[in-house]
PDB file of C-alpha atoms in Angstrom:
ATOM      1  CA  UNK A   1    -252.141-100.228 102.002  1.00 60.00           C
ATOM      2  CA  UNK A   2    -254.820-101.156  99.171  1.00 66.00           C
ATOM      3  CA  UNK A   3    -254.977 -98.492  96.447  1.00 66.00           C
ATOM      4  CA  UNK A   4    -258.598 -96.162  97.669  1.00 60.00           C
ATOM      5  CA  UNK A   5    -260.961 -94.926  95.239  1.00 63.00           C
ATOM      6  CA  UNK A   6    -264.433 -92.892  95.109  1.00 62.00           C
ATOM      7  CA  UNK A   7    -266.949 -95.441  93.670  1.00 62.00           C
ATOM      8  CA  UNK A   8    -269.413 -92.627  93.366  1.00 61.00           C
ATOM      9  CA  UNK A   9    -272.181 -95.526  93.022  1.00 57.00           C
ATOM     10  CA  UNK A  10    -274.742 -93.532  95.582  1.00 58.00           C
ATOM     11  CA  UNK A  11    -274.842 -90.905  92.997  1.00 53.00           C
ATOM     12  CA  UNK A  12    -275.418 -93.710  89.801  1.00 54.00           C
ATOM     13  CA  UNK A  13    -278.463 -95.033  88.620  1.00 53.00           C
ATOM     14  CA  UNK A  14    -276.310 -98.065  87.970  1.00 61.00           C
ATOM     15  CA  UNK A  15    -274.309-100.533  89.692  1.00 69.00           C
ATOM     16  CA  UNK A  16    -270.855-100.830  89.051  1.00 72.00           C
ATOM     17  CA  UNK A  17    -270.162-103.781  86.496  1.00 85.00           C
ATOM     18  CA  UNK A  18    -267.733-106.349  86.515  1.00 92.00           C
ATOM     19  CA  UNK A  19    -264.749-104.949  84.422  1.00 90.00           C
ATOM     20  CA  UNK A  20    -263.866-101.180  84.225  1.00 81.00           C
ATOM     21  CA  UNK A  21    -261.367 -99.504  82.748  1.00 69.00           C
ATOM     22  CA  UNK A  22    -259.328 -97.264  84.665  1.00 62.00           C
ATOM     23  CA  UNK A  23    -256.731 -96.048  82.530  1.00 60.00           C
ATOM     24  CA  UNK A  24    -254.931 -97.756  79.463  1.00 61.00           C
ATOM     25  CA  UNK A  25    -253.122-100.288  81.609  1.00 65.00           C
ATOM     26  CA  UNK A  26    -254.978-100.802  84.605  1.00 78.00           C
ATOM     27  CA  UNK A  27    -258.601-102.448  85.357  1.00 86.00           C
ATOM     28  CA  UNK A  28    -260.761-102.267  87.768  1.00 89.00           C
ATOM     29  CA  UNK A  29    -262.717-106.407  88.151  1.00 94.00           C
ATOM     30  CA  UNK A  30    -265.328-107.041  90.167  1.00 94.00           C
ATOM     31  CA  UNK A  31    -264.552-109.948  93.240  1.00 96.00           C
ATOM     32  CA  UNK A  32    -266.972-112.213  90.707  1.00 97.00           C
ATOM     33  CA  UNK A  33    -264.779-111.542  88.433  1.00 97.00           C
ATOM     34  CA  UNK A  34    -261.618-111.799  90.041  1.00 97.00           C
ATOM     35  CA  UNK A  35    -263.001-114.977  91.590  1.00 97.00           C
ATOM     36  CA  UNK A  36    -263.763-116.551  88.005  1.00 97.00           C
ATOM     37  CA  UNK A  37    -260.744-115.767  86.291  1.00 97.00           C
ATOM     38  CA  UNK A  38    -258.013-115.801  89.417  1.00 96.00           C
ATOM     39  CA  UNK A  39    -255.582-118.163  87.677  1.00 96.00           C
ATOM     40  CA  UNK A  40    -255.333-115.896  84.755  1.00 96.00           C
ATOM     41  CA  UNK A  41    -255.097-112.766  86.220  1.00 96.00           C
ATOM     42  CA  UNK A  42    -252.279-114.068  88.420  1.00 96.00           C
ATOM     43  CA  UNK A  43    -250.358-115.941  86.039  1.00 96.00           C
ATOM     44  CA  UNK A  44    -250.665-112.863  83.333  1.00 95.00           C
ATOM     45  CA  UNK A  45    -250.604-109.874  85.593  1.00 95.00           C
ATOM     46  CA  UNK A  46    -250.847-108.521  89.344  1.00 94.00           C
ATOM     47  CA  UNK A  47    -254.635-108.237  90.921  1.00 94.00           C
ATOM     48  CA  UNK A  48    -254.636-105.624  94.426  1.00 92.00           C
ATOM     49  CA  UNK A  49    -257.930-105.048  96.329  1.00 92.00           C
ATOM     50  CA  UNK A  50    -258.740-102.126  96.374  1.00 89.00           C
ATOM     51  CA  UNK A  51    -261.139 -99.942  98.972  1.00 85.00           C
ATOM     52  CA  UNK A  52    -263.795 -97.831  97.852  1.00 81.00           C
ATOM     53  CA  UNK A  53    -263.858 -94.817 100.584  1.00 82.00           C
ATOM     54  CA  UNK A  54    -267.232 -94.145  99.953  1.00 80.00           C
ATOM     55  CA  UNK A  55    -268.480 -97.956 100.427  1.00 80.00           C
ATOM     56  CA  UNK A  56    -265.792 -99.787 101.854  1.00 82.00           C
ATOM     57  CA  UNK A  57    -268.191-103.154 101.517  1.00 85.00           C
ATOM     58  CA  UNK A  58    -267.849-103.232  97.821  1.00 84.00           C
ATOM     59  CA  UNK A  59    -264.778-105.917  96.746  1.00 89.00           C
ATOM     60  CA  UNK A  60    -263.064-104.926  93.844  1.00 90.00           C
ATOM     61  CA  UNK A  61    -259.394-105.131  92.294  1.00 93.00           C
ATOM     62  CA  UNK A  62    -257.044-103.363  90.506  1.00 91.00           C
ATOM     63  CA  UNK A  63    -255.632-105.403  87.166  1.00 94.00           C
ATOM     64  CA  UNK A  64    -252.411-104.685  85.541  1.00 91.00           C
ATOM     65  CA  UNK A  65    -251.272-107.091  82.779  1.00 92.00           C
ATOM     66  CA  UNK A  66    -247.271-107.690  83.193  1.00 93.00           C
ATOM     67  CA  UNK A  67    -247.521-110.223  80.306  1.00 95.00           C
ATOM     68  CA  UNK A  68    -245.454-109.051  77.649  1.00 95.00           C
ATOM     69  CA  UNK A  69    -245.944-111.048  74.441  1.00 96.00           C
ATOM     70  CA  UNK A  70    -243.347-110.128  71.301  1.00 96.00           C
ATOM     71  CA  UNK A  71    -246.244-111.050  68.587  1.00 97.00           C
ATOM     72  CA  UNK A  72    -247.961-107.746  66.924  1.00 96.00           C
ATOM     73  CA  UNK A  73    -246.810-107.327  63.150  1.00 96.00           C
ATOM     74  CA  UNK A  74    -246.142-103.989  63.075  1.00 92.00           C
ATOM     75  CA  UNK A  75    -245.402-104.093  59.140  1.00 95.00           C
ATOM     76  CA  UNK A  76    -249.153-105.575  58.876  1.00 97.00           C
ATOM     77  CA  UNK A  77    -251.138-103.259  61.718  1.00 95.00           C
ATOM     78  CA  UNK A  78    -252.449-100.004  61.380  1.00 93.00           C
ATOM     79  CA  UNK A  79    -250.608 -97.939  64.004  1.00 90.00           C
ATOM     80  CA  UNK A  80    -250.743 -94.557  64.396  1.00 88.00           C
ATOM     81  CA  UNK A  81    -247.168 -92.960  65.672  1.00 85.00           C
ATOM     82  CA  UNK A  82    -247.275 -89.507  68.293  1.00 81.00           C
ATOM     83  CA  UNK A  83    -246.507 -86.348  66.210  1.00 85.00           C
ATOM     84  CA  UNK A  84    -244.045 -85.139  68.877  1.00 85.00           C
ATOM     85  CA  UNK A  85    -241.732 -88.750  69.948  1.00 77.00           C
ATOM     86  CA  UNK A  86    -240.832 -89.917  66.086  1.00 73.00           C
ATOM     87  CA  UNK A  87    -241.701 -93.693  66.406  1.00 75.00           C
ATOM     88  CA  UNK A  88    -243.248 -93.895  69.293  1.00 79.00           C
ATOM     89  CA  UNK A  89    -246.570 -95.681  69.141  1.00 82.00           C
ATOM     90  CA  UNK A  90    -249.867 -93.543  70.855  1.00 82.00           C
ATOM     91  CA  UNK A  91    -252.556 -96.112  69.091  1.00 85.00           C
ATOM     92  CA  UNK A  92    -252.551 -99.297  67.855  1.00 90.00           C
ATOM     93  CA  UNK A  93    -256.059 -99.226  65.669  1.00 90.00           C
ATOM     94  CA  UNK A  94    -256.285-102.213  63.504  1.00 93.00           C
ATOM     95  CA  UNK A  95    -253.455-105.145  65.420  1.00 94.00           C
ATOM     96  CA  UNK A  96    -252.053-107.782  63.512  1.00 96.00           C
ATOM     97  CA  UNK A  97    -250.722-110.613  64.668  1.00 96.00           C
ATOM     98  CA  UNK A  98    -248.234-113.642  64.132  1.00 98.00           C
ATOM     99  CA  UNK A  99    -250.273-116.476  65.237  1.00 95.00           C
ATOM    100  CA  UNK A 100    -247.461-118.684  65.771  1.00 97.00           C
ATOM    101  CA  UNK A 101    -246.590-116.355  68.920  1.00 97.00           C
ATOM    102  CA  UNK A 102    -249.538-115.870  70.185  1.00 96.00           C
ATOM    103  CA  UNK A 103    -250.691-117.218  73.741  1.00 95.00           C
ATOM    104  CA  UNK A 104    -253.449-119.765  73.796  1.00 92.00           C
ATOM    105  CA  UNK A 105    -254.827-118.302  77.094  1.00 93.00           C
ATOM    106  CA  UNK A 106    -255.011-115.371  79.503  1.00 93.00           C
ATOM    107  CA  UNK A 107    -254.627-111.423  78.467  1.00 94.00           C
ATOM    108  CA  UNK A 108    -251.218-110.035  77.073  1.00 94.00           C
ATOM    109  CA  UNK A 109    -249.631-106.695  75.899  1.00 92.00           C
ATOM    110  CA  UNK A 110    -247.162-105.606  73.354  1.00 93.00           C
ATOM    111  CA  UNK A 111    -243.931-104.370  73.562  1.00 92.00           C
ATOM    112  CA  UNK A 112    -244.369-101.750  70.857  1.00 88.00           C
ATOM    113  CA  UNK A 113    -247.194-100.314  72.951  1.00 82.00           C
ATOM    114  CA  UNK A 114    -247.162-102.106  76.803  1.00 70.00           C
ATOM    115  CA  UNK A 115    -249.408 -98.648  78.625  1.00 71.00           C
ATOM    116  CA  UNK A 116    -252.167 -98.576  75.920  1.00 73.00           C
ATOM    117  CA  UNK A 117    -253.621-101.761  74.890  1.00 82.00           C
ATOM    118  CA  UNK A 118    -254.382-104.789  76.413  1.00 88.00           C
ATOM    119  CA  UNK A 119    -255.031-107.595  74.679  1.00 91.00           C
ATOM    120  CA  UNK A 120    -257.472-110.826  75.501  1.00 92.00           C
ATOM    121  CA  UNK A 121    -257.278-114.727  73.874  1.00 93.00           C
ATOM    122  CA  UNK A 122    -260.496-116.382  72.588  1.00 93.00           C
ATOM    123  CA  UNK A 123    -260.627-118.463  75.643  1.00 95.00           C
ATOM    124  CA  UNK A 124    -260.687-115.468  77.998  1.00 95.00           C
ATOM    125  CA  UNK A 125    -263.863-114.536  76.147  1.00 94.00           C
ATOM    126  CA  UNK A 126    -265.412-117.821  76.568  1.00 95.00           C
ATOM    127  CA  UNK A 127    -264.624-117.812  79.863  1.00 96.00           C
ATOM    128  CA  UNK A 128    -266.371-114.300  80.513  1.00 96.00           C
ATOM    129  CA  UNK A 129    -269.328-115.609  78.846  1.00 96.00           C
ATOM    130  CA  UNK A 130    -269.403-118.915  81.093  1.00 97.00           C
ATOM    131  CA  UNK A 131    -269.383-116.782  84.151  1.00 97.00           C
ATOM    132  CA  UNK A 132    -272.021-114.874  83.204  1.00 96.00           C
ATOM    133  CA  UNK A 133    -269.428-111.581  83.859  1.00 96.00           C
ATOM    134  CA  UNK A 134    -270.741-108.138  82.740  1.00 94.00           C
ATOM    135  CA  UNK A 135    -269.152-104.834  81.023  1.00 90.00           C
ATOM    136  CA  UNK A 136    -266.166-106.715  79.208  1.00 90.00           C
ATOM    137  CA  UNK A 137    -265.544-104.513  75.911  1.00 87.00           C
ATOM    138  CA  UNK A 138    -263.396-106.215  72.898  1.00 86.00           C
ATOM    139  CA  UNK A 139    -263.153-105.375  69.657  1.00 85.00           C
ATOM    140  CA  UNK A 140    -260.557-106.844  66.809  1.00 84.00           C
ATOM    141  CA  UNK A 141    -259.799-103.382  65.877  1.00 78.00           C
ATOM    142  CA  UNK A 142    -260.256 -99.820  67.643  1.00 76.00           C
ATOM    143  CA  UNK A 143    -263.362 -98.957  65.763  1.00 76.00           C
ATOM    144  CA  UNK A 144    -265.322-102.150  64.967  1.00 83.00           C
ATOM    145  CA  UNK A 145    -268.546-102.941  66.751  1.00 87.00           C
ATOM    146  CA  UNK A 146    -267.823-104.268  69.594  1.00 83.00           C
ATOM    147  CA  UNK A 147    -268.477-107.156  71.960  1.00 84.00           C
ATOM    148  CA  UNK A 148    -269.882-106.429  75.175  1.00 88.00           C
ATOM    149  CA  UNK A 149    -270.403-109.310  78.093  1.00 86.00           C
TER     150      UNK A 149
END
């Protein structure tokens, strides 16, 4: 059975958008956006419909990035560690990475951190902006202005 949510969209003055976040590792995408950027969702992560119990005739999906990409350099980011789990990672704020291991398309996460952040290439960007997609958030670092699609 698909995952069921509340969209609570009766109640908003807005419609929902085409990306949402609904926790650190999982996204809710609109079917326009699933639509425009299938092949990387698939070949980066898993993408489940999902039904909305409130309005079962809006087509969304759940995201979860299973691409795990071994390029952050920790010695280079600002990373803040949890107070309680010595070493453990609870915020990457300023990423650096290797370039030489980066991907040159689709999204990725870190091992150092794979239930937090999710991370996007250039071209995933580009592509957002060719489709015309809405509510996409990125910033190079956690508190930078960010872009919005």
């Amino acid at each position: 059975l698909p995952p069921q949510l509340i969209s609570g969209e009766k109640s908003r003055k807005k419609k929902l958008g085409d990306f949402h976040v609904t926790d650190g590792f999982c996204h809710l995408v609109s079917e326009k956006a699933a639509c425009a950027l299938r092949t990387i969702f698939i070949s980066t992560g898993e993408l489940l419909p999902v039904v909305f119990v409130d309005e079962p005739e809006l087509k969304y999906y759940l995201y979860r990035c299973t691409n795990v990409v071994d390029c952050l350099d920790a010695d280079r980011s600002t990373i803040k560690y949890s107070p309680i789990r010595m070493r453990e990672i609870s915020c990457i704020t300023e990423p650096v990475f290797h370039e030489e291991k980066l991907p040159t398309d689709g999204f990725f996460v870190v091992p150092q951190s794979p239930a937090v952040h999710i991370y996007v290439t250039e071209k995933v960007k580009d592509k957002v902006k060719a489709a015309g997609l809405k509510g996409m958030v990125l910033s190079k670092a956690m508190f930078d202005e960010p872009w919005i699609s």
